[in-house]
Amino acid sequence: MRTLSKPEKKTLAGVVGIVAATILYTTIPSHEGEVLHGYLDPVGVATKCYGDTKDVEVGREYSREECLRSLEAQLIAHAEPVLECPPILKGHPFQLAAAVSLAYNIGSKAYCGSTVARRFNNGQWQEACAAFEMWNKAGGKVLKGLVRRRADERALCERGLPWATGGE
């Protein structure tokens, strides 16, 4: 008699690879910070944990474990569309991690319609990396934190590219 096994739990490393997952687990918290309760961000969006805007109860306390589970779920939810709209990123962990970080912050739909995604799809790697810096506003205002984040994402995006390193 054949037994049915439980489906394996989807993991971020399984979706994007171990290198990109490791980068994302360190860079997202460093940019978003850790806030173990629901709050309103600078433009009034209900947020929790590591910048998570899904199912937030403003004022509710969240445990670190809840926040880490939520972070993984949200990174997977943003990584999957990123891998679909410019599939060229598969196998490019630094560029993929930068793109998922951007999508996590601006939303997957906005990312997939962005100049960044379009340039990746056209094979314009340098131009795609430069286009990260276009996304430095929230609520119509340039925010210093977003300027820093986009510079970090651009630098990550440029890692390992032949033109950025002088050749491979």
PDB file of N, CA and C in Angstrom, residues 33-91:
ATOM      1  N   GLY A  33      14.332  47.352   9.498  1.00  0.00           N
ATOM      2  CA  GLY A  33      14.345  47.373  10.946  1.00  0.00           C
ATOM      3  C   GLY A  33      13.450  46.277  11.492  1.00  0.00           C
ATOM      4  N   GLU A  34      13.518  46.081  12.789  1.00  0.00           N
ATOM      5  CA  GLU A  34      12.673  45.094  13.453  1.00  0.00           C
ATOM      6  C   GLU A  34      11.769  45.823  14.424  1.00  0.00           C
ATOM      7  N   VAL A  35      10.478  45.758  14.169  1.00  0.00           N
ATOM      8  CA  VAL A  35       9.492  46.384  15.038  1.00  0.00           C
ATOM      9  C   VAL A  35       8.478  45.299  15.385  1.00  0.00           C
ATOM     10  N   LEU A  36       8.471  44.897  16.635  1.00  0.00           N
ATOM     11  CA  LEU A  36       7.668  43.748  17.053  1.00  0.00           C
ATOM     12  C   LEU A  36       6.243  44.138  17.459  1.00  0.00           C
ATOM     13  N   HIS A  37       5.700  45.122  16.760  1.00  0.00           N
ATOM     14  CA  HIS A  37       4.295  45.496  16.940  1.00  0.00           C
ATOM     15  C   HIS A  37       3.800  46.159  15.657  1.00  0.00           C
ATOM     16  N   GLY A  38       2.477  46.202  15.512  1.00  0.00           N
ATOM     17  CA  GLY A  38       1.896  46.864  14.354  1.00  0.00           C
ATOM     18  C   GLY A  38       1.945  48.376  14.525  1.00  0.00           C
ATOM     19  N   TYR A  39       2.280  49.092  13.460  1.00  0.00           N
ATOM     20  CA  TYR A  39       2.405  50.554  13.514  1.00  0.00           C
ATOM     21  C   TYR A  39       2.103  51.138  12.137  1.00  0.00           C
ATOM     22  N   LEU A  40       2.023  52.454  12.050  1.00  0.00           N
ATOM     23  CA  LEU A  40       1.861  53.133  10.772  1.00  0.00           C
ATOM     24  C   LEU A  40       3.218  53.656  10.325  1.00  0.00           C
ATOM     25  N   ASP A  41       3.605  53.336   9.080  1.00  0.00           N
ATOM     26  CA  ASP A  41       4.901  53.792   8.566  1.00  0.00           C
ATOM     27  C   ASP A  41       4.833  55.288   8.226  1.00  0.00           C
ATOM     28  N   PRO A  42       5.943  55.888   7.738  1.00  0.00           N
ATOM     29  CA  PRO A  42       5.964  57.339   7.493  1.00  0.00           C
ATOM     30  C   PRO A  42       4.895  57.860   6.533  1.00  0.00           C
ATOM     31  N   VAL A  43       4.336  56.977   5.679  1.00  0.00           N
ATOM     32  CA  VAL A  43       3.282  57.439   4.776  1.00  0.00           C
ATOM     33  C   VAL A  43       1.915  56.866   5.162  1.00  0.00           C
ATOM     34  N   GLY A  44       1.806  56.331   6.397  1.00  0.00           N
ATOM     35  CA  GLY A  44       0.530  55.898   6.928  1.00  0.00           C
ATOM     36  C   GLY A  44       0.106  54.478   6.605  1.00  0.00           C
ATOM     37  N   VAL A  45       1.025  53.635   6.145  1.00  0.00           N
ATOM     38  CA  VAL A  45       0.697  52.243   5.825  1.00  0.00           C
ATOM     39  C   VAL A  45       0.905  51.392   7.080  1.00  0.00           C
ATOM     40  N   ALA A  46      -0.106  50.584   7.410  1.00  0.00           N
ATOM     41  CA  ALA A  46       0.005  49.681   8.558  1.00  0.00           C
ATOM     42  C   ALA A  46       1.097  48.657   8.280  1.00  0.00           C
ATOM     43  N   THR A  47       2.037  48.532   9.226  1.00  0.00           N
ATOM     44  CA  THR A  47       3.254  47.747   9.025  1.00  0.00           C
ATOM     45  C   THR A  47       3.589  47.011  10.316  1.00  0.00           C
ATOM     46  N   LYS A  48       4.311  45.901  10.188  1.00  0.00           N
ATOM     47  CA  LYS A  48       4.765  45.137  11.353  1.00  0.00           C
ATOM     48  C   LYS A  48       6.114  44.507  11.045  1.00  0.00           C
ATOM     49  N   CYS A  49       6.754  44.085  12.072  1.00  0.00           N
ATOM     50  CA  CYS A  49       7.934  43.214  11.999  1.00  0.00           C
ATOM     51  C   CYS A  49       9.078  43.805  11.183  1.00  0.00           C
ATOM     52  N   TYR A  50       9.291  43.285   9.978  1.00  0.00           N
ATOM     53  CA  TYR A  50      10.381  43.714   9.100  1.00  0.00           C
ATOM     54  C   TYR A  50       9.811  44.390   7.861  1.00  0.00           C
ATOM     55  N   GLY A  51       8.925  45.362   8.068  1.00  0.00           N
ATOM     56  CA  GLY A  51       8.338  46.079   6.953  1.00  0.00           C
ATOM     57  C   GLY A  51       7.170  45.362   6.296  1.00  0.00           C
ATOM     58  N   ASP A  52       6.625  44.353   6.962  1.00  0.00           N
ATOM     59  CA  ASP A  52       5.529  43.551   6.416  1.00  0.00           C
ATOM     60  C   ASP A  52       4.223  44.341   6.516  1.00  0.00           C
ATOM     61  N   THR A  53       3.495  44.438   5.409  1.00  0.00           N
ATOM     62  CA  THR A  53       2.236  45.186   5.381  1.00  0.00           C
ATOM     63  C   THR A  53       1.019  44.275   5.218  1.00  0.00           C
ATOM     64  N   LYS A  54       1.219  42.973   5.339  1.00  0.00           N
ATOM     65  CA  LYS A  54       0.108  42.026   5.178  1.00  0.00           C
ATOM     66  C   LYS A  54      -0.455  41.619   6.534  1.00  0.00           C
ATOM     67  N   ASP A  55      -1.778  41.677   6.641  1.00  0.00           N
ATOM     68  CA  ASP A  55      -2.478  41.229   7.851  1.00  0.00           C
ATOM     69  C   ASP A  55      -1.932  41.886   9.123  1.00  0.00           C
ATOM     70  N   VAL A  56      -1.809  43.186   9.100  1.00  0.00           N
ATOM     71  CA  VAL A  56      -1.265  43.933  10.232  1.00  0.00           C
ATOM     72  C   VAL A  56      -2.386  44.426  11.134  1.00  0.00           C
ATOM     73  N   GLU A  57      -2.200  44.263  12.425  1.00  0.00           N
ATOM     74  CA  GLU A  57      -3.081  44.866  13.414  1.00  0.00           C
ATOM     75  C   GLU A  57      -2.257  45.928  14.141  1.00  0.00           C
ATOM     76  N   VAL A  58      -2.542  47.197  13.856  1.00  0.00           N
ATOM     77  CA  VAL A  58      -1.796  48.290  14.486  1.00  0.00           C
ATOM     78  C   VAL A  58      -1.965  48.181  15.999  1.00  0.00           C
ATOM     79  N   GLY A  59      -0.850  48.237  16.713  1.00  0.00           N
ATOM     80  CA  GLY A  59      -0.840  48.152  18.163  1.00  0.00           C
ATOM     81  C   GLY A  59      -0.631  46.738  18.700  1.00  0.00           C
ATOM     82  N   ARG A  60      -0.848  45.727  17.880  1.00  0.00           N
ATOM     83  CA  ARG A  60      -0.663  44.346  18.330  1.00  0.00           C
ATOM     84  C   ARG A  60       0.818  44.029  18.463  1.00  0.00           C
ATOM     85  N   GLU A  61       1.174  43.275  19.499  1.00  0.00           N
ATOM     86  CA  GLU A  61       2.546  42.802  19.682  1.00  0.00           C
ATOM     87  C   GLU A  61       2.736  41.514  18.880  1.00  0.00           C
ATOM     88  N   TYR A  62       3.902  41.366  18.248  1.00  0.00           N
ATOM     89  CA  TYR A  62       4.259  40.169  17.486  1.00  0.00           C
ATOM     90  C   TYR A  62       5.548  39.601  18.071  1.00  0.00           C
ATOM     91  N   SER A  63       5.652  38.290  18.138  1.00  0.00           N
ATOM     92  CA  SER A  63       6.889  37.672  18.621  1.00  0.00           C
ATOM     93  C   SER A  63       7.914  37.664  17.488  1.00  0.00           C
ATOM     94  N   ARG A  64       9.169  37.548  17.845  1.00  0.00           N
ATOM     95  CA  ARG A  64      10.223  37.466  16.831  1.00  0.00           C
ATOM     96  C   ARG A  64       9.969  36.262  15.916  1.00  0.00           C
ATOM     97  N   GLU A  65       9.516  35.151  16.487  1.00  0.00           N
ATOM     98  CA  GLU A  65       9.241  33.947  15.686  1.00  0.00           C
ATOM     99  C   GLU A  65       8.132  34.219  14.669  1.00  0.00           C
ATOM    100  N   GLU A  66       7.066  34.904  15.099  1.00  0.00           N
ATOM    101  CA  GLU A  66       5.992  35.266  14.164  1.00  0.00           C
ATOM    102  C   GLU A  66       6.540  36.143  13.043  1.00  0.00           C
ATOM    103  N   CYS A  67       7.390  37.077  13.423  1.00  0.00           N
ATOM    104  CA  CYS A  67       7.961  37.994  12.436  1.00  0.00           C
ATOM    105  C   CYS A  67       8.865  37.267  11.455  1.00  0.00           C
ATOM    106  N   LEU A  68       9.661  36.331  11.925  1.00  0.00           N
ATOM    107  CA  LEU A  68      10.542  35.577  11.021  1.00  0.00           C
ATOM    108  C   LEU A  68       9.730  34.707  10.072  1.00  0.00           C
ATOM    109  N   ARG A  69       8.662  34.078  10.570  1.00  0.00           N
ATOM    110  CA  ARG A  69       7.786  33.281   9.685  1.00  0.00           C
ATOM    111  C   ARG A  69       7.127  34.185   8.637  1.00  0.00           C
ATOM    112  N   SER A  70       6.680  35.339   9.090  1.00  0.00           N
ATOM    113  CA  SER A  70       6.037  36.293   8.194  1.00  0.00           C
ATOM    114  C   SER A  70       7.032  36.803   7.149  1.00  0.00           C
ATOM    115  N   LEU A  71       8.261  37.073   7.569  1.00  0.00           N
ATOM    116  CA  LEU A  71       9.292  37.538   6.640  1.00  0.00           C
ATOM    117  C   LEU A  71       9.513  36.512   5.538  1.00  0.00           C
ATOM    118  N   GLU A  72       9.668  35.249   5.915  1.00  0.00           N
ATOM    119  CA  GLU A  72       9.890  34.218   4.897  1.00  0.00           C
ATOM    120  C   GLU A  72       8.697  34.134   3.947  1.00  0.00           C
ATOM    121  N   ALA A  73       7.487  34.123   4.497  1.00  0.00           N
ATOM    122  CA  ALA A  73       6.294  34.032   3.652  1.00  0.00           C
ATOM    123  C   ALA A  73       6.206  35.214   2.687  1.00  0.00           C
ATOM    124  N   GLN A  74       6.490  36.412   3.174  1.00  0.00           N
ATOM    125  CA  GLN A  74       6.409  37.594   2.317  1.00  0.00           C
ATOM    126  C   GLN A  74       7.535  37.640   1.285  1.00  0.00           C
ATOM    127  N   LEU A  75       8.720  37.182   1.661  1.00  0.00           N
ATOM    128  CA  LEU A  75       9.811  37.137   0.680  1.00  0.00           C
ATOM    129  C   LEU A  75       9.482  36.143  -0.434  1.00  0.00           C
ATOM    130  N   ILE A  76       8.929  34.997  -0.081  1.00  0.00           N
ATOM    131  CA  ILE A  76       8.513  34.030  -1.107  1.00  0.00           C
ATOM    132  C   ILE A  76       7.427  34.647  -1.986  1.00  0.00           C
ATOM    133  N   ALA A  77       6.451  35.298  -1.362  1.00  0.00           N
ATOM    134  CA  ALA A  77       5.346  35.905  -2.108  1.00  0.00           C
ATOM    135  C   ALA A  77       5.825  36.986  -3.072  1.00  0.00           C
ATOM    136  N   HIS A  78       6.937  37.627  -2.773  1.00  0.00           N
ATOM    137  CA  HIS A  78       7.491  38.646  -3.669  1.00  0.00           C
ATOM    138  C   HIS A  78       8.491  38.047  -4.652  1.00  0.00           C
ATOM    139  N   ALA A  79       9.204  37.006  -4.246  1.00  0.00           N
ATOM    140  CA  ALA A  79      10.219  36.404  -5.113  1.00  0.00           C
ATOM    141  C   ALA A  79       9.600  35.671  -6.305  1.00  0.00           C
ATOM    142  N   GLU A  80       8.513  34.985  -6.076  1.00  0.00           N
ATOM    143  CA  GLU A  80       7.917  34.203  -7.173  1.00  0.00           C
ATOM    144  C   GLU A  80       7.513  35.077  -8.364  1.00  0.00           C
ATOM    145  N   PRO A  81       6.808  36.202  -8.164  1.00  0.00           N
ATOM    146  CA  PRO A  81       6.506  37.050  -9.326  1.00  0.00           C
ATOM    147  C   PRO A  81       7.752  37.679  -9.939  1.00  0.00           C
ATOM    148  N   VAL A  82       8.742  38.002  -9.109  1.00  0.00           N
ATOM    149  CA  VAL A  82       9.986  38.575  -9.638  1.00  0.00           C
ATOM    150  C   VAL A  82      10.642  37.582 -10.590  1.00  0.00           C
ATOM    151  N   LEU A  83      10.608  36.312 -10.253  1.00  0.00           N
ATOM    152  CA  LEU A  83      11.200  35.289 -11.125  1.00  0.00           C
ATOM    153  C   LEU A  83      10.392  35.062 -12.399  1.00  0.00           C
ATOM    154  N   GLU A  84       9.124  35.442 -12.369  1.00  0.00           N
ATOM    155  CA  GLU A  84       8.290  35.281 -13.563  1.00  0.00           C
ATOM    156  C   GLU A  84       8.399  36.467 -14.511  1.00  0.00           C
ATOM    157  N   CYS A  85       8.435  37.690 -13.985  1.00  0.00           N
ATOM    158  CA  CYS A  85       8.389  38.833 -14.901  1.00  0.00           C
ATOM    159  C   CYS A  85       9.720  39.094 -15.601  1.00  0.00           C
ATOM    160  N   PRO A  86      10.882  38.975 -14.952  1.00  0.00           N
ATOM    161  CA  PRO A  86      12.097  38.849 -15.741  1.00  0.00           C
ATOM    162  C   PRO A  86      12.769  37.513 -15.401  1.00  0.00           C
ATOM    163  N   PRO A  87      12.373  36.428 -16.078  1.00  0.00           N
ATOM    164  CA  PRO A  87      12.944  35.111 -15.764  1.00  0.00           C
ATOM    165  C   PRO A  87      14.458  35.043 -15.981  1.00  0.00           C
ATOM    166  N   ILE A  88      15.007  36.038 -16.624  1.00  0.00           N
ATOM    167  CA  ILE A  88      16.449  36.090 -16.868  1.00  0.00           C
ATOM    168  C   ILE A  88      17.244  36.125 -15.558  1.00  0.00           C
ATOM    169  N   LEU A  89      16.599  36.488 -14.438  1.00  0.00           N
ATOM    170  CA  LEU A  89      17.297  36.599 -13.156  1.00  0.00           C
ATOM    171  C   LEU A  89      17.640  35.248 -12.533  1.00  0.00           C
ATOM    172  N   LYS A  90      16.972  34.191 -12.957  1.00  0.00           N
ATOM    173  CA  LYS A  90      17.262  32.863 -12.394  1.00  0.00           C
ATOM    174  C   LYS A  90      18.738  32.543 -12.635  1.00  0.00           C
ATOM    175  N   GLY A  91      19.421  32.137 -11.581  1.00  0.00           N
ATOM    176  CA  GLY A  91      20.839  31.837 -11.689  1.00  0.00           C
ATOM    177  C   GLY A  91      21.753  33.033 -11.476  1.00  0.00           C
TER     178      GLY A  91
END
